[in-house]
Coordinates of C-alpha atoms in Angstrom, one line a residue:
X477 CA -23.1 13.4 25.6
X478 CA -20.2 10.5 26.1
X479 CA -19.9 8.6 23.3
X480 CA -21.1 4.6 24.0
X481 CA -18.1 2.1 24.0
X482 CA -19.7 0.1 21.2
X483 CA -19.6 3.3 18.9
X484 CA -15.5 4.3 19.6
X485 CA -13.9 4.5 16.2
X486 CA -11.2 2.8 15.2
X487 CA -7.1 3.5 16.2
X488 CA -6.6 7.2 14.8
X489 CA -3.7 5.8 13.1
X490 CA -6.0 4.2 10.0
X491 CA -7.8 7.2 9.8
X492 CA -7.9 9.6 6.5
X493 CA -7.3 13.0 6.9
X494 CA -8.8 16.3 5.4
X495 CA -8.2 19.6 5.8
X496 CA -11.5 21.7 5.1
X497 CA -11.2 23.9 2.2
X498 CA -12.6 27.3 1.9
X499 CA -16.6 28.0 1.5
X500 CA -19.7 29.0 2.9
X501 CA -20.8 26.2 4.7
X502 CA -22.6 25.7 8.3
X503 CA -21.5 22.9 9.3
X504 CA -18.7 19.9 9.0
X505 CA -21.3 17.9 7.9
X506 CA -22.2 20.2 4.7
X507 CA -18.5 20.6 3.8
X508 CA -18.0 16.9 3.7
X509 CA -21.3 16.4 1.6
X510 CA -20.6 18.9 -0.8
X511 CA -16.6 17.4 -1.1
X512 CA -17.6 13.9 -1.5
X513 CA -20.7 14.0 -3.7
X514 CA -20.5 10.4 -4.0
X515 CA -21.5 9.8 -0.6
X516 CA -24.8 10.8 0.5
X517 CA -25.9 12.7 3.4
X518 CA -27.4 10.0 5.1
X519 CA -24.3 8.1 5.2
X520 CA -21.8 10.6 6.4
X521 CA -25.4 11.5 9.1
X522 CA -24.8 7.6 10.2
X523 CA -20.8 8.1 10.8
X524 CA -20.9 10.9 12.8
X525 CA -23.6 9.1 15.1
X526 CA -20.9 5.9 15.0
X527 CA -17.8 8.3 16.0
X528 CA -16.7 8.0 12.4
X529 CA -15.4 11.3 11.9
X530 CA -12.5 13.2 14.5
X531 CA -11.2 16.5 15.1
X532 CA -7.1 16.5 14.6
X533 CA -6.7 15.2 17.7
X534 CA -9.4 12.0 17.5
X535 CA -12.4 13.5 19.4
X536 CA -15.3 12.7 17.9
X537 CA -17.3 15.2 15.8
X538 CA -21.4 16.1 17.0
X539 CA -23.3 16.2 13.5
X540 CA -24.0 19.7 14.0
X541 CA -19.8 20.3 14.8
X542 CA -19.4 24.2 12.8
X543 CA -17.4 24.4 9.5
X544 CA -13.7 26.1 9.8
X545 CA -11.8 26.9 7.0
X546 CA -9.0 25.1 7.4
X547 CA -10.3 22.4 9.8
X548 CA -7.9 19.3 10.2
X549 CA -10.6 16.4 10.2
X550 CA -10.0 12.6 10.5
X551 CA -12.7 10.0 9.0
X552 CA -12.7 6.6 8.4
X553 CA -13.2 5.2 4.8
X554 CA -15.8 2.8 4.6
X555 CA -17.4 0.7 1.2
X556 CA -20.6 -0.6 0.8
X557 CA -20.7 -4.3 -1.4
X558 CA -17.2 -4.6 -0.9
X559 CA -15.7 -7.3 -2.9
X560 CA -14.2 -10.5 -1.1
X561 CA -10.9 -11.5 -2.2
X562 CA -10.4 -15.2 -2.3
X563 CA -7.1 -15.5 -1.3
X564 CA -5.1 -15.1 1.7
X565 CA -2.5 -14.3 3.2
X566 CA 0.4 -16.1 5.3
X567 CA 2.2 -14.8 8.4
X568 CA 6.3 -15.5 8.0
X569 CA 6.9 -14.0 11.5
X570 CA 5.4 -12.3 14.1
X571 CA 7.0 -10.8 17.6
X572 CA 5.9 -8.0 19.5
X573 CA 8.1 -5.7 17.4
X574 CA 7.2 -7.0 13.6
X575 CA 5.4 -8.8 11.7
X576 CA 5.8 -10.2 8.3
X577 CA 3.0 -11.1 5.8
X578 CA 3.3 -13.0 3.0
X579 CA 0.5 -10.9 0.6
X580 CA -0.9 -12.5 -2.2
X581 CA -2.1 -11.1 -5.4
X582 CA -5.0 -8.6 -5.9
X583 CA -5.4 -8.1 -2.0
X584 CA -4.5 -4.4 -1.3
X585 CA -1.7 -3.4 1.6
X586 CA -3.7 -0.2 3.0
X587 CA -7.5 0.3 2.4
X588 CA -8.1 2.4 -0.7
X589 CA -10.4 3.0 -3.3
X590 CA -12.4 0.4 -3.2
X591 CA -11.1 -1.8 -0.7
X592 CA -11.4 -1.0 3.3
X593 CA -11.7 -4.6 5.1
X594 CA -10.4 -6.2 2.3
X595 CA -6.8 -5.4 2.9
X596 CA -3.9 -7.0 4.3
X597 CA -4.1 -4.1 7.0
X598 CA -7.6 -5.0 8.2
X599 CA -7.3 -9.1 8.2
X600 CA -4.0 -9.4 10.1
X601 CA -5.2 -6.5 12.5
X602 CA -8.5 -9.0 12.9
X603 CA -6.0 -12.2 12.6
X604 CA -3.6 -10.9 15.8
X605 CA -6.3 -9.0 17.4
X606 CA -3.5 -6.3 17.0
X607 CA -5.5 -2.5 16.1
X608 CA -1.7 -1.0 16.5
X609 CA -0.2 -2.6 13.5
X610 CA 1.0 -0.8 10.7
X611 CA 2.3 -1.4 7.6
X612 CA 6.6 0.2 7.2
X613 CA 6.3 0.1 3.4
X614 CA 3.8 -1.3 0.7
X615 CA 3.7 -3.1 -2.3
X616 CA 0.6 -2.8 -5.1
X617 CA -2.2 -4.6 -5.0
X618 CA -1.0 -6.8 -7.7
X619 CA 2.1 -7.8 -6.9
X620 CA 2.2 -10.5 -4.2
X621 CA 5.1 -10.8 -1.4
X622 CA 6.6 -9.8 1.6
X623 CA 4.9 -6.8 3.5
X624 CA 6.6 -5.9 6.8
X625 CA 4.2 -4.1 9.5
X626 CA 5.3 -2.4 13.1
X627 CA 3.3 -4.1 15.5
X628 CA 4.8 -1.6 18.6
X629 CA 3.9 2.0 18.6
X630 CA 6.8 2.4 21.0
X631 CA 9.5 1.0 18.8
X632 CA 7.5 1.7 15.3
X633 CA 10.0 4.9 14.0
X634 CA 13.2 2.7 14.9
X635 CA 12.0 0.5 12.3
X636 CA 10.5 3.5 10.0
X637 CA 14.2 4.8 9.6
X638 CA 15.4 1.4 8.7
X639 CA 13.6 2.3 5.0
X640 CA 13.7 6.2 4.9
X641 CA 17.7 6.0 5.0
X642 CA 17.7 2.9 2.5
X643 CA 18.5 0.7 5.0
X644 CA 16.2 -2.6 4.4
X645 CA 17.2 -4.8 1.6
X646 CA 14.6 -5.7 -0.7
X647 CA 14.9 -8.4 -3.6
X648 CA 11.8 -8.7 -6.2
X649 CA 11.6 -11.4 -9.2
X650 CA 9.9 -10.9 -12.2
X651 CA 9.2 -13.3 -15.0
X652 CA 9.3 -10.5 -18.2
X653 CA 10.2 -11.2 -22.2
X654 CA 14.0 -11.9 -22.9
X655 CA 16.2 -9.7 -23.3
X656 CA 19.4 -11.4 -24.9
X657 CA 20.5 -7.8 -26.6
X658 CA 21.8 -6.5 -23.2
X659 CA 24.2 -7.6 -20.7
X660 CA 23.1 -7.5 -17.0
X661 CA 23.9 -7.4 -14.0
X662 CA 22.8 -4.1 -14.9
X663 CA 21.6 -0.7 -13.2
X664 CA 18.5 1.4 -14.4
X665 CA 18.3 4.8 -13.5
X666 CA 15.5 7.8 -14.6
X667 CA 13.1 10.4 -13.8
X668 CA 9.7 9.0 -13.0
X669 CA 6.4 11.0 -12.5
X670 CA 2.9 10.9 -11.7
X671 CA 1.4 10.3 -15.5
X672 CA -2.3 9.5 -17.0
X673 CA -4.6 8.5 -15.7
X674 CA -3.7 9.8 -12.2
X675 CA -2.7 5.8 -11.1
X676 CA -0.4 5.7 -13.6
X677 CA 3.6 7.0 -13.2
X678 CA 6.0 7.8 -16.2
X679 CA 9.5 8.3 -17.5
X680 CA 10.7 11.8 -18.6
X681 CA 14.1 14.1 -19.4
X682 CA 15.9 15.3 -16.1
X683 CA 17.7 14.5 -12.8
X684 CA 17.3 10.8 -12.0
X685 CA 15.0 10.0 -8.9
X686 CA 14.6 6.1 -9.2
X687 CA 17.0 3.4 -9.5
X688 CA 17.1 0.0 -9.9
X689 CA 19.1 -2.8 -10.3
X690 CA 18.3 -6.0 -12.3
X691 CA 20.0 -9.5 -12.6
X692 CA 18.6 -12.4 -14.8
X693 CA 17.8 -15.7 -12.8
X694 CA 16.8 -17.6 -15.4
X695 CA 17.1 -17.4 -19.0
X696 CA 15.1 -20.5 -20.1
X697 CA 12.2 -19.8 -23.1
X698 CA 11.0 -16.7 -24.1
X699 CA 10.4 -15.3 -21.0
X700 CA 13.4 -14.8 -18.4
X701 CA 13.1 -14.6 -14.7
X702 CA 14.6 -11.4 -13.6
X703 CA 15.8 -10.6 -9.9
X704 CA 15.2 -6.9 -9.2
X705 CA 16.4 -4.5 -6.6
X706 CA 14.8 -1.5 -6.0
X707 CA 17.5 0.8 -4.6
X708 CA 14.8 3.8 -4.6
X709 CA 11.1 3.5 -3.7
X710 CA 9.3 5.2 -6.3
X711 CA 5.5 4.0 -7.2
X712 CA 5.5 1.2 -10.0
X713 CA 9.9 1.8 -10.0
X714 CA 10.0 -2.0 -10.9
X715 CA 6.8 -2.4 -13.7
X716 CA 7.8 1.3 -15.2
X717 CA 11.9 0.2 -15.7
X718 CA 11.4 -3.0 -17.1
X719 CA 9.0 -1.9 -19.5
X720 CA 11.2 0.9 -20.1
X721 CA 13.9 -1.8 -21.4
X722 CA 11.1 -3.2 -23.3
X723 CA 9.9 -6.3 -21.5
X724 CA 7.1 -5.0 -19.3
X725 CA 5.9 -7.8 -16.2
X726 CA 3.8 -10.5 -18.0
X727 CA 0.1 -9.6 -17.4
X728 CA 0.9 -6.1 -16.6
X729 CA -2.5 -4.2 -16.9
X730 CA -0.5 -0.5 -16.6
X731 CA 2.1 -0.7 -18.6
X732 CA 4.0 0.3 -21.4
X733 CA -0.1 0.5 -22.4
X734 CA -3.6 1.3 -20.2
X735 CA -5.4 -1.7 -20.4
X736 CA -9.1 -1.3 -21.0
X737 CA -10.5 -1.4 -17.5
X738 CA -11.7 -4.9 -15.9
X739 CA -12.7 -6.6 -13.0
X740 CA -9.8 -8.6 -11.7
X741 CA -8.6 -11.6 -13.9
X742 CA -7.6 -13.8 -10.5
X743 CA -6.4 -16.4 -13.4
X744 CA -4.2 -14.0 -14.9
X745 CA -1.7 -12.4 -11.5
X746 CA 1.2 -9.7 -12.0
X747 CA 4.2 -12.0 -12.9
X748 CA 5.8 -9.7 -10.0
X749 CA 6.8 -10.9 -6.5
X750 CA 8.7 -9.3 -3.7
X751 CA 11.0 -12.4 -2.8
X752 CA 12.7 -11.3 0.2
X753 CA 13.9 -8.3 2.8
X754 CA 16.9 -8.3 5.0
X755 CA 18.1 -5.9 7.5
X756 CA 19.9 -4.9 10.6
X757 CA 17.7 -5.0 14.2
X758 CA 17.5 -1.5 14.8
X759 CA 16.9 -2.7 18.6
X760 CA 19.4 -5.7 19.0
X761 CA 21.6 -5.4 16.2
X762 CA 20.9 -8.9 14.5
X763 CA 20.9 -9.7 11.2
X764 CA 17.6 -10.4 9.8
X765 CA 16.4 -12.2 6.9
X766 CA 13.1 -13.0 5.2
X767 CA 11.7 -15.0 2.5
X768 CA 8.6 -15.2 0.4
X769 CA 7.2 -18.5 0.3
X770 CA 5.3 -17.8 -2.8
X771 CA 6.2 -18.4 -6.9
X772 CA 5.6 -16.5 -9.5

């Protein structure tokens, strides 16, 4: 039976994927249950009926579609009592190539965890009426700043290559405790991996992978504003080296220590802000600069 227009899901592109592993299931629909236990059967019942849940290629499932070991599934994350954010985001510019956003804190890039609609992703695509948009790199949900997204399909891997070869400058400041023992301009460079909790990345012995390099802006008071330049792209590179020196981000819940787990303290933001990006065109060869018009 066609599926109604009103039920299509949405572009394959925000989709999640799972491959389905090995058991004695009947059906998609019992594999998924038994995966996700925190999802009930009646909900993942009421997203196959709204188109919710794709073969590889984006057709949608029938709610009695056979398990496959191995099955490549897509499926859209969605959160019940989602929280609202109250702050929003700013577009710097937009053309039928790019778009730049100018994210605040504690509103997510992608949807994740506990946050679908209330992402940057999911308000400019309602914002520009845009479902195509996607973003080229991200930044965490605390730290506010400059989030670049490919708004062409067409032209989206010309800009992709722009920050798999390196080739996007991107400038960060951070207000962190003083650090008058060491002279800077200086370069950071270590081995970081996935710690504990899971969310959480550390330092250990071996080959470098991340690098950064840090400047001081301001050295008024006992906190200094730093400018830092990610020259890798390593989750939490900037929060994990400057705690690493021993002056972790102001209000940093992650590190050097786990915080005890909270709701969001909206009065209390990641002292962390991604300040600018500049590149070349990739399709006209122009220079191209943006700035954050945000403060930390």
């Amino acid at each position: 039976m066609p599926i109604d227009a009103e039920l299509r899901a949405p572009p394959l592109s925000h989709a999640s994927t799972l491959r389905l592993p090995p058991g004695a299931w009947a059906t998609v629909l019992d594999c998924l249950c038994a995966h996700f236990p925190g999802i009930d059967r009646v909900e993942w019942r009421d997203r196959f009926a709204r188109a919710r849940v794709l073969d590889a290629a984006g057709v949608p499932l029938t709610i009695d579609a056979a398990y496959r070991n191995g099955l490549t599934i897509r499926y859209f994350r969605e959160v019940a009592d989602e929280p609202r954010i109250p702050f929003e985001a700013s577009i710097i510019h937009v053309d039928k190539e790019i778009v730049i956003a100018d994210k605040p804190h504690f509103l997510a890039v992608m949807p994740a965890g506990r946050f679908v609609e209330e992402t940057l992703l999911r308000r400019l695509m309602r914002q520009l009426d845009n479902p195509h948009l996607v973003p080229l790199h991200r930044i965490d949900r605390g730290t506010a700043g400059l989030v670049m997204f490919s708004a062409n399909p067409a032209t989206r891997s010309r800009y992709q290559a722009l920050f798999r070869q390196q080739c996007i400058e991107k400038n960060y400041e951070a207000l962190a405790p003083a650090l008058p023992e060491l002279s800077f301009p200086l370069h950071l460079r270590s081995r970081i991996v996935g710690g504990e909790p899971f969310f959480r990345m550390q330092e250990e012995p071996g080959a470098s992978n991340s690098e950064t390099r840090i400047g001081v802006i301001d050295r008024g008071g006992r906190s200094w504003r730093y400018a830092l330049q990610p020259v890798s792209g390593r989750k939490h590179q900037l929060r994990v080296h400057m705690a690493s020196l021993g002056a972790p981000i102001l209000n940093d819940p992650l590190y050097p220590q786990l915080a005890e787990a909270a709701t969001d303290d909206y009065t209390s933001p990641l002292k962390l802000l991604a300040r600018s990006l500049a590149f070349v065109d990739p399709l006209d060869g122009r220079s191209r600069q943006f700035k954050s018009l945000l403060d930390i």
